Coordinates of C-alpha atoms in Angstrom, one line a residue:
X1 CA 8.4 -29.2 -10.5
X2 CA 8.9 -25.7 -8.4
X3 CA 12.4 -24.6 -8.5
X4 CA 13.7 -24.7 -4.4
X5 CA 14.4 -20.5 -4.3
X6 CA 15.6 -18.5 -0.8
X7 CA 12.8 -16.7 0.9
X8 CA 11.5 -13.5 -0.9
X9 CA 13.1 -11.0 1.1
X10 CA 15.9 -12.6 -0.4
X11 CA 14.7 -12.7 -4.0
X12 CA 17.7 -12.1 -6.5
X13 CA 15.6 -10.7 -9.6
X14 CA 15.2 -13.8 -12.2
X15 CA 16.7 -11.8 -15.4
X16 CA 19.3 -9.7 -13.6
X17 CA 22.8 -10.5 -14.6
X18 CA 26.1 -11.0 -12.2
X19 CA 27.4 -7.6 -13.9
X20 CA 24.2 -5.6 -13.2
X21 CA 24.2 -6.9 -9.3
X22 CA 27.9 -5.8 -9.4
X23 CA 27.4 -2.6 -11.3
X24 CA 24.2 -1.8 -8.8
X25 CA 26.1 -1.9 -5.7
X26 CA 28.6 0.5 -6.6
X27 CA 25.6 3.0 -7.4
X28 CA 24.2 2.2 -4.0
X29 CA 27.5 2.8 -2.3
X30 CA 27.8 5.7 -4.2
X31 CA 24.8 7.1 -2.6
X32 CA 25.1 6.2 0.3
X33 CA 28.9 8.1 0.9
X34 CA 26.7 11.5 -0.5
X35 CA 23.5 10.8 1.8
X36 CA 23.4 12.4 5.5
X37 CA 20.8 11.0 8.0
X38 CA 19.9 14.4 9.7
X39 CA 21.6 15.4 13.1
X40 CA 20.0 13.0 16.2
X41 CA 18.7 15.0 18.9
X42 CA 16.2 13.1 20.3
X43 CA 16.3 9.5 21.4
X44 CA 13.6 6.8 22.4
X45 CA 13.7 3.2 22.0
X46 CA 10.3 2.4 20.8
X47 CA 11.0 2.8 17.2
X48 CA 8.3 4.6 15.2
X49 CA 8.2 8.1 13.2
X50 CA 11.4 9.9 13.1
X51 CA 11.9 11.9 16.1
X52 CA 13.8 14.8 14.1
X53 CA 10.7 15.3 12.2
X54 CA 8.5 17.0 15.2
X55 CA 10.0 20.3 14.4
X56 CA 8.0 23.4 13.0
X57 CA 6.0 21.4 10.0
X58 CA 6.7 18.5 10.9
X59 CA 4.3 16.3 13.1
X60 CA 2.1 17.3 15.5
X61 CA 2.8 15.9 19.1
X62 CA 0.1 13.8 20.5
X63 CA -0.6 11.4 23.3
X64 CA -2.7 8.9 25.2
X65 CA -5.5 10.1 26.6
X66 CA -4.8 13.3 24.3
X67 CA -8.4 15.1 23.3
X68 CA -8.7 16.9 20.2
X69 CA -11.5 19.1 18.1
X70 CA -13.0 20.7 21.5
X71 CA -13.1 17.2 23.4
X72 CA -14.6 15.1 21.3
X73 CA -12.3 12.8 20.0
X74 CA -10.0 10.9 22.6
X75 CA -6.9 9.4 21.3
X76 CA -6.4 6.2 22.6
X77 CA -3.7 4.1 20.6
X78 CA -1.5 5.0 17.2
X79 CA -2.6 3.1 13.9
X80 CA 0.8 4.2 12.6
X81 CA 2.9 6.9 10.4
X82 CA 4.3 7.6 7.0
X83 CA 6.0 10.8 5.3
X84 CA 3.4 13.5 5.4
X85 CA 1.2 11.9 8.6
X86 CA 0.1 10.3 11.8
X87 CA -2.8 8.2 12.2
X88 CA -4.1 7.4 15.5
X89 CA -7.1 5.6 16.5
X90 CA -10.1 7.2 19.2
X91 CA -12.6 7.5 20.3
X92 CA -15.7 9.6 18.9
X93 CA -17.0 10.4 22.3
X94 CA -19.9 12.5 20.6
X95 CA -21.3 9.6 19.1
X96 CA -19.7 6.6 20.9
X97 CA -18.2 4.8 18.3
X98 CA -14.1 4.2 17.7
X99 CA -12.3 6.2 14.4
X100 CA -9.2 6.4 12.8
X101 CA -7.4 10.2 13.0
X102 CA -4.8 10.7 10.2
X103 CA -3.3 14.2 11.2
X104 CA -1.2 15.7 8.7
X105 CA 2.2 17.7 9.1
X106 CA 2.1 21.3 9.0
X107 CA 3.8 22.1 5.5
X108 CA 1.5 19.2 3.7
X109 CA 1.2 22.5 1.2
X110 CA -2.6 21.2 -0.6
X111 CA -5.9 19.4 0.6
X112 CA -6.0 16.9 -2.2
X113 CA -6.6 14.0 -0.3
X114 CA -9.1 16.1 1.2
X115 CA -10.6 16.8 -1.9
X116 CA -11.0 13.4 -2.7
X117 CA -11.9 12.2 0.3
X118 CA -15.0 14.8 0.7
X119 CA -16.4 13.9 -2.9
X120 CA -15.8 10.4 -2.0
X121 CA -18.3 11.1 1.0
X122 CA -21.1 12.3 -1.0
X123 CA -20.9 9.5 -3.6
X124 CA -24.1 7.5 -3.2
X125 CA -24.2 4.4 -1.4
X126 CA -26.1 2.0 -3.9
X127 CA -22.9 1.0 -6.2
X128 CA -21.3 -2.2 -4.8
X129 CA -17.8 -0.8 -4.3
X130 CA -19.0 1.5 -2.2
X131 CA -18.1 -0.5 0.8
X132 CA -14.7 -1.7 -0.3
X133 CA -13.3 2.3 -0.1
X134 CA -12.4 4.0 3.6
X135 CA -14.6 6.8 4.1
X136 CA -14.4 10.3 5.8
X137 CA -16.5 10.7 8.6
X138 CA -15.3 14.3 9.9
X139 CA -12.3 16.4 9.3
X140 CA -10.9 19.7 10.8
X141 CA -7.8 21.8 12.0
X142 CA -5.4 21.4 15.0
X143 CA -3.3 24.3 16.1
X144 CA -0.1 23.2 17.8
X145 CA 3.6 24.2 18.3
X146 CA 4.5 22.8 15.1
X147 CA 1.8 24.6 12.9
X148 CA -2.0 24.1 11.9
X149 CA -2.2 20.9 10.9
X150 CA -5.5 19.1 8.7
X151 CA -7.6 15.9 10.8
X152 CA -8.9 13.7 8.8
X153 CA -11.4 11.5 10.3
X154 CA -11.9 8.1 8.9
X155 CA -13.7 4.3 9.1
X156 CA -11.3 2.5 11.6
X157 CA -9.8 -0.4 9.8
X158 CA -7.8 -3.1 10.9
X159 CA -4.3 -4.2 9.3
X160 CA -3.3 -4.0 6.5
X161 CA -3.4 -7.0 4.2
X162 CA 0.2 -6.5 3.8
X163 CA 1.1 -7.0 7.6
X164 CA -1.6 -9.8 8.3
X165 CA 0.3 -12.1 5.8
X166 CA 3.6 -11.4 7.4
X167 CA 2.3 -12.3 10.8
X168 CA -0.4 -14.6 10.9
X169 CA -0.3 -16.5 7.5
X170 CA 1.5 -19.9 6.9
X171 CA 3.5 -20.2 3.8
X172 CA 3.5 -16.2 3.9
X173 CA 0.5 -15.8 1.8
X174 CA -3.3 -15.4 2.3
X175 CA -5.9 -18.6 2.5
X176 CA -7.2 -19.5 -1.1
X177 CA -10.4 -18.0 0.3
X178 CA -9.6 -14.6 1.8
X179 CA -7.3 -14.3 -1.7
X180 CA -10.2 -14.3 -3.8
X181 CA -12.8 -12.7 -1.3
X182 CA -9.6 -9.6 -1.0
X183 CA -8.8 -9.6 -4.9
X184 CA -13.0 -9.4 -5.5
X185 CA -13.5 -6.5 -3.4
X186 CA -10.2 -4.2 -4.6
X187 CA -12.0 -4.6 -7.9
X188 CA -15.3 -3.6 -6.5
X189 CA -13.6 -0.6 -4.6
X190 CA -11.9 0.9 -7.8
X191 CA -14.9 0.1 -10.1
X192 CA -16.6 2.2 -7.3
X193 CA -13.9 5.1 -7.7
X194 CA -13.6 4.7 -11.3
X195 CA -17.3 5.9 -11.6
X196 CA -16.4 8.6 -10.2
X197 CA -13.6 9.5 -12.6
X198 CA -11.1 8.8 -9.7
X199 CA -7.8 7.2 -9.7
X200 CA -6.4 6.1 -6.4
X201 CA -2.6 5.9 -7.6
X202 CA -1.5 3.8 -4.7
X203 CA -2.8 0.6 -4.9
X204 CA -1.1 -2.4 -2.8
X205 CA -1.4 -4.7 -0.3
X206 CA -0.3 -2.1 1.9
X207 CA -3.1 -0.2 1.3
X208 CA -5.9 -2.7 1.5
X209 CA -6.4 -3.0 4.9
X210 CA -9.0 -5.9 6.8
X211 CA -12.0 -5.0 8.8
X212 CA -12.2 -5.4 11.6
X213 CA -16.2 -6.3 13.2
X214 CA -18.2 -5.2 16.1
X215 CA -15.3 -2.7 17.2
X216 CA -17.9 -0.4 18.4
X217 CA -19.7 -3.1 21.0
X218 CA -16.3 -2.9 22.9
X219 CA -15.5 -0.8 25.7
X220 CA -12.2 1.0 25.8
X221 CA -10.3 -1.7 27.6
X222 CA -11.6 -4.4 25.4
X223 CA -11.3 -2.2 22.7
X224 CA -7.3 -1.9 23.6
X225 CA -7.0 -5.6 24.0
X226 CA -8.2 -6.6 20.4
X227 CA -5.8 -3.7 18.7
X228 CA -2.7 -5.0 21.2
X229 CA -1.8 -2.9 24.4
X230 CA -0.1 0.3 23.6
X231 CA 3.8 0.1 24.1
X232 CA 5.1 3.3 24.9
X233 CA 8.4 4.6 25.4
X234 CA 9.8 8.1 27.1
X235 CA 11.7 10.6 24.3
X236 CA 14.7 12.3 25.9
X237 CA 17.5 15.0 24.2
X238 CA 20.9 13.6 23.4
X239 CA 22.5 16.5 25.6
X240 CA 20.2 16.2 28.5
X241 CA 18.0 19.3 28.2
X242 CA 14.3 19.5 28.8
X243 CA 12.1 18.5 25.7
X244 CA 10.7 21.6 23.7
X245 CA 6.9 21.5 23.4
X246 CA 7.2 20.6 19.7
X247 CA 8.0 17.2 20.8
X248 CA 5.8 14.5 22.5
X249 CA 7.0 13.3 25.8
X250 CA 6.4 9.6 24.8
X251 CA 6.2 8.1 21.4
X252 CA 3.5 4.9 20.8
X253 CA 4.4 1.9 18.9
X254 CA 1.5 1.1 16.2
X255 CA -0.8 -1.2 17.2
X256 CA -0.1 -4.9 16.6
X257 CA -3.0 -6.4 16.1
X258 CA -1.2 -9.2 17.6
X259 CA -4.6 -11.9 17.6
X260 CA -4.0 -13.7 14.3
X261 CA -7.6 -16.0 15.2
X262 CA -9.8 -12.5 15.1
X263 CA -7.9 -10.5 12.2
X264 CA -8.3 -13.4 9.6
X265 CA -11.9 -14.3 10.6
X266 CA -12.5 -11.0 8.6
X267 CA -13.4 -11.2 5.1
X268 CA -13.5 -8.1 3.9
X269 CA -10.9 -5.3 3.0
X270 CA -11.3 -1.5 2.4
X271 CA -8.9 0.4 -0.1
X272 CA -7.3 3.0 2.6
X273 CA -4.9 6.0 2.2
X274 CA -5.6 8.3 -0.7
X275 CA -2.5 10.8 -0.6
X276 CA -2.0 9.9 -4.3
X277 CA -5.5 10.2 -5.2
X278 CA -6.6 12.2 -8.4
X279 CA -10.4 13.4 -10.7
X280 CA -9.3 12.6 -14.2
X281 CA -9.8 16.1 -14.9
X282 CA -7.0 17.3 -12.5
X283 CA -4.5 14.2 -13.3
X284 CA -1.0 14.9 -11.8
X285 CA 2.1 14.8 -13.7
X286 CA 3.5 11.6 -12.1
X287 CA 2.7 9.3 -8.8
X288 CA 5.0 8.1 -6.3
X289 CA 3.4 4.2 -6.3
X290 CA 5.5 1.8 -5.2
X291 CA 7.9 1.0 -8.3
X292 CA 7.1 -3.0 -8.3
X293 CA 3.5 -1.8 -9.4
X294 CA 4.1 1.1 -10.9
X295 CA 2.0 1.8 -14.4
X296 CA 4.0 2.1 -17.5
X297 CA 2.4 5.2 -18.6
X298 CA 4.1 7.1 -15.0
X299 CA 7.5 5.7 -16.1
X300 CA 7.1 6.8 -19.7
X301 CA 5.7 10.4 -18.5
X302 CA 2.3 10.3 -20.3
X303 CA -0.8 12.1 -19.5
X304 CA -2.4 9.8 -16.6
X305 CA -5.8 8.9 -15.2
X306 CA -7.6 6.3 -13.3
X307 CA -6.5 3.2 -15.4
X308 CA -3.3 3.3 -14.0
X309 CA -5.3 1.5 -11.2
X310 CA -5.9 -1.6 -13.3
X311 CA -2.2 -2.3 -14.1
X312 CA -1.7 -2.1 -10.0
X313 CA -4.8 -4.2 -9.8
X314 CA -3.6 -7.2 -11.6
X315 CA -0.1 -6.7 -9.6
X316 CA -2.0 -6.8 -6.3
X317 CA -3.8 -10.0 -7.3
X318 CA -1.3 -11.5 -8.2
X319 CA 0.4 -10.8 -5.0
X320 CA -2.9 -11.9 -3.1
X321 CA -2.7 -15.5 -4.7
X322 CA 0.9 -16.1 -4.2
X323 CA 2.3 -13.8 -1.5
X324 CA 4.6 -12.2 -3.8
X325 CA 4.3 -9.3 -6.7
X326 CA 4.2 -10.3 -10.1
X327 CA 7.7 -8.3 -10.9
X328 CA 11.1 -8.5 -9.0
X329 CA 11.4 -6.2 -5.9
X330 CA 15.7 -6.5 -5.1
X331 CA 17.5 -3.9 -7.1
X332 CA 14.8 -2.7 -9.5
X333 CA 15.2 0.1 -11.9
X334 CA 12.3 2.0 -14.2
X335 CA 14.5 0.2 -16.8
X336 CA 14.7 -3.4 -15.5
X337 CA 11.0 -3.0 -14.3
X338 CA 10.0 -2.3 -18.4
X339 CA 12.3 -4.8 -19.1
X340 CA 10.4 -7.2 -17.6
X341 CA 7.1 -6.2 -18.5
X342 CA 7.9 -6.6 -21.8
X343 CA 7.8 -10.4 -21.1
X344 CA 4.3 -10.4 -19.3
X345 CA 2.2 -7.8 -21.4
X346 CA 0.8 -9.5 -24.3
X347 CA 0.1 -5.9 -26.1
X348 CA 3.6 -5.2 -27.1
X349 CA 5.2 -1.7 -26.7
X350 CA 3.3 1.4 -27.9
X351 CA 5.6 3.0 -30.7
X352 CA 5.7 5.8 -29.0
X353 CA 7.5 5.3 -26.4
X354 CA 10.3 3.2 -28.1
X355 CA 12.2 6.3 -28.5
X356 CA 12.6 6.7 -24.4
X357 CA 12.6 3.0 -24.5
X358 CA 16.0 2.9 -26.5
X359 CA 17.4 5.9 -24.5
X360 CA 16.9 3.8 -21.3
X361 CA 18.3 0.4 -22.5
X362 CA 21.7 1.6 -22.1
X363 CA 24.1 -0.5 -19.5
X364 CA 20.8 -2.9 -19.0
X365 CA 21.6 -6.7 -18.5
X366 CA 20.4 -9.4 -20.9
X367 CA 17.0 -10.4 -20.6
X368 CA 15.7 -13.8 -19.6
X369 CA 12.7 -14.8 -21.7
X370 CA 11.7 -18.2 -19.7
X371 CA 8.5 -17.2 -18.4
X372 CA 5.5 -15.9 -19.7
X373 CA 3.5 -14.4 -17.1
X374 CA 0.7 -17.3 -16.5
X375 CA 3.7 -19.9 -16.5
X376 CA 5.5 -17.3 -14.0
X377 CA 2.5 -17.5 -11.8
X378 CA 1.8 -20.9 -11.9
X379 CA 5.4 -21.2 -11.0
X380 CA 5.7 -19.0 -7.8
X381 CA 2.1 -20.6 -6.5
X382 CA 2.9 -24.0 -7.2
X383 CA 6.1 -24.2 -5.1
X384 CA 7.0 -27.9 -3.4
X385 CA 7.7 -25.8 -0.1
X386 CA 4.0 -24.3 0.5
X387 CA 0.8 -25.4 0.8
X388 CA -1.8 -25.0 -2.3
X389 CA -5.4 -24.7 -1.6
X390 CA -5.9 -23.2 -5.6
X391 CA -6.5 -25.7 -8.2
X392 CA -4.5 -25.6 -11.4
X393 CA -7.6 -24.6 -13.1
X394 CA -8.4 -21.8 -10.7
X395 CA -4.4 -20.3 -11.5
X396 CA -5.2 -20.9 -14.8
X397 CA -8.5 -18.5 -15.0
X398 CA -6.9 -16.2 -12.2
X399 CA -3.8 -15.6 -15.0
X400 CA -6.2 -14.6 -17.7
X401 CA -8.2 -12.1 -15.3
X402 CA -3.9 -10.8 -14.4
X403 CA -2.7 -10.7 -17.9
X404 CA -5.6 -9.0 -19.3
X405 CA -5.0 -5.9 -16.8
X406 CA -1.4 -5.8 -17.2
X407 CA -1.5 -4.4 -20.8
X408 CA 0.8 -2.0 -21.8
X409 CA -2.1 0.3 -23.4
X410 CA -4.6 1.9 -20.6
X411 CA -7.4 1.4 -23.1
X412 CA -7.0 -2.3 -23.3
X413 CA -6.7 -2.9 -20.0
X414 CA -9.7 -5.3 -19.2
X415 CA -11.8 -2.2 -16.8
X416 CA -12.6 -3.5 -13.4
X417 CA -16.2 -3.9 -13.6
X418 CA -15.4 -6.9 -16.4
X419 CA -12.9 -8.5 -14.5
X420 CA -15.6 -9.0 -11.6
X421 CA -18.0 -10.7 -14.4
X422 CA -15.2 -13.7 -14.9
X423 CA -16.4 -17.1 -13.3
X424 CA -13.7 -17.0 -11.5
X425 CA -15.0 -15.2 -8.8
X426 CA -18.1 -17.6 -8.8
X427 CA -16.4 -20.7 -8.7
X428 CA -16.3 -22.2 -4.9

């Protein structure tokens, strides 16, 4: 029987000790005393990208009904932000059709993702992941008070997969259907990129976003309508003074995508977002993945390249069966996180990181060996409080495809193209 546990936003991690939890929050205190948020000059109560970050560059300012690249493409709602971008959705008015805009900040300092993104483009269309990855469509410069500042101009996509199960799914996971439809076409999508010698570096359920059909049938107010009506609010100074140009005169919340009905009738995802993107040839030295999903060979510092993908790939179907990630996300550490791999990969530590291994052990609670990772997924799916549409048979196989990515050794990782020949994905 399921153990009764709080929701997962909750989650205490399962081999964490009362002294670690103790011994955490002092650190976190600690940090918190020596961090300062940044001086507040600006104030808006739609909450969105930081204001104090349209500033020379920082973000360029945009609005509704804004027109950029010489007219052509009309900006019509925001998609949403992150570190190093906005993303807005328009309209191609060229050639009538709706895209997504991701417009960079000003100091971005390299075009890698642009790179990728423009040999991604002339990959040829006949593999079968080719459909699964979000391609560039156009791309060029905007000059504004903040700097010059790279377009890139992609496939508009719905939500991602990540925000659909917190809003519209029951039992906050995916139907057993879309899971396995999702889980089959990430695979596709980085067997796709693999054959390229690419590694996307960044792959979650945050980054697999739905599709969302016949977008390009609708007319603008239609068009509004299925994304959710823009909600705007009016940006003002602290000390009363008129706005610089630098900052927009309204900031946009990110569309909702508020129709549950119409985002989960979709069944099929595209890998999105390839800031961390790297050719094998030019790996970088580290990635900034989400540490939940993080390879072992980033938190050990060794030479990377586009198997690190697979290790995320089992932890993202994982997360698409149950609604959770296969390793604890409350109070995680590099060490805890290795700590628990070591229960779950079935290859054992590679010597030669046992040195760094030892050096990071230090202070590091006991470690609870109850669950091998098929039992701990059977476990989490399984629970008396939500509905299962999986058989025990289909956990069963879907636990051999996880546990044969997450090896500690990128050469024995199962590669993608072999985890889409299980039966699994055949079975009804």
């Amino acid at each position: 029987m399921a153990h009764l546990r709080p929701p997962r936003a909750f989650l205490l991690p399962r081999r964490v000790q009362p002294g670690y939890v103790l011994s955490f929050l002092k650190y976190n205190a600690a940090r918190c005393r020596n961090f300062q948020m940044p001086a507040q000059t600006y104030k808006c109560h739609v909450d969105a990208e930081p204001l104090h970050r349209y500033q020379r560059g920082g973000y360029h300012p945009l609005g509704l009904g804004d027109v950029l690249n010489d007219g052509r493409y009309k900006i019509l709602h925001k998609l949403g932000w992150g570190s190093y971008s906005t993303t807005w959705a328009a309209k191609d008015q060229s050639k009538d059709q709706y895209v997504a805009i991701k417009v960079s900040v000003s100091d971005v300092g390299n075009t890698h993702e642009l790179d990728i993104l423009r040999a991604i483009s002339v990959l040829p269309r006949g593999h079968s992941g080719w459909s699964c990855v979000n391609h560039m469509l156009d791309d060029f410069t905007v000059v504004g008070p903040n700097g010059t500042h790279d377009c890139l101009v992609l496939e508009l996509v719905g939500p991602s997969v990540a925000d659909v199960v917190a809003t519209h799914c029951e039992d906050d996971r995916l139907p057993a259907k879309l899971a396995k439809f999702f889980a089959h076409q990430a695979l596709q999508g980085i067997d796709f990129l693999a054959s390229a010698n690419i590694g996307h570096g960044d792959l979650h359920t945050r980054n697999l976003a739905i599709t969302m059909p016949d977008l390009n049938s609708l007319n603008e107010t239609d068009f509004l309508d299925r994304l959710g009506k823009p909600l705007t609010g009016p940006v003002s100074r602290l000390d009363g003074k008129s706005l610089p140009c630098s900052v927009p005169s309204h900031i946009v919340r990110p569309a909702p995508f508020q129709k549950g009905d119409i985002v989960l009738s979709s069944q099929s995802v595209k890998i999105i977002d390839f800031g961390e993107a790297f050719f094998n040839n030019n790996a970088p030295k580290t990635l900034h993945t989400p540490l939940p999903i993080r390879a072992p060979e980033v938190i050990f510092g060794e030479a990377l390249d586009h198997r690190v993908d697979l290790w995320s790939a089992g932890c993202l179907i994982f997360e698409l069966v149950t609604g959770q990630p296969p390793f604890d996300t409350i109070m995680l550490t590099p060490p805890v996180l290795v700590q628990q791999m070591m229960g779950f990969a079935t290859d054992g530590l590679p010597s030669r990181w046992r040195d760094k291994w030892q050096a990071m052990q230090k202070d590091l609670p006991e470690e609870d060996q109850s669950y091998t990772l098929p039992e701990w997924l059977a476990e989490v799916y399984f629970d008396d409080n939500k509905h299962a549409e999986f058989t025990r048979e289909d956990i069963v196989s879907v636990g051999k495809i996880i546990e044969s990515m997450l090896r500690f050794e990128p050469s024995l990782r199962v590669a993608a193209k072999d985890a889409l020949a299980d039966a699994w994905f055949d079975r009804g």
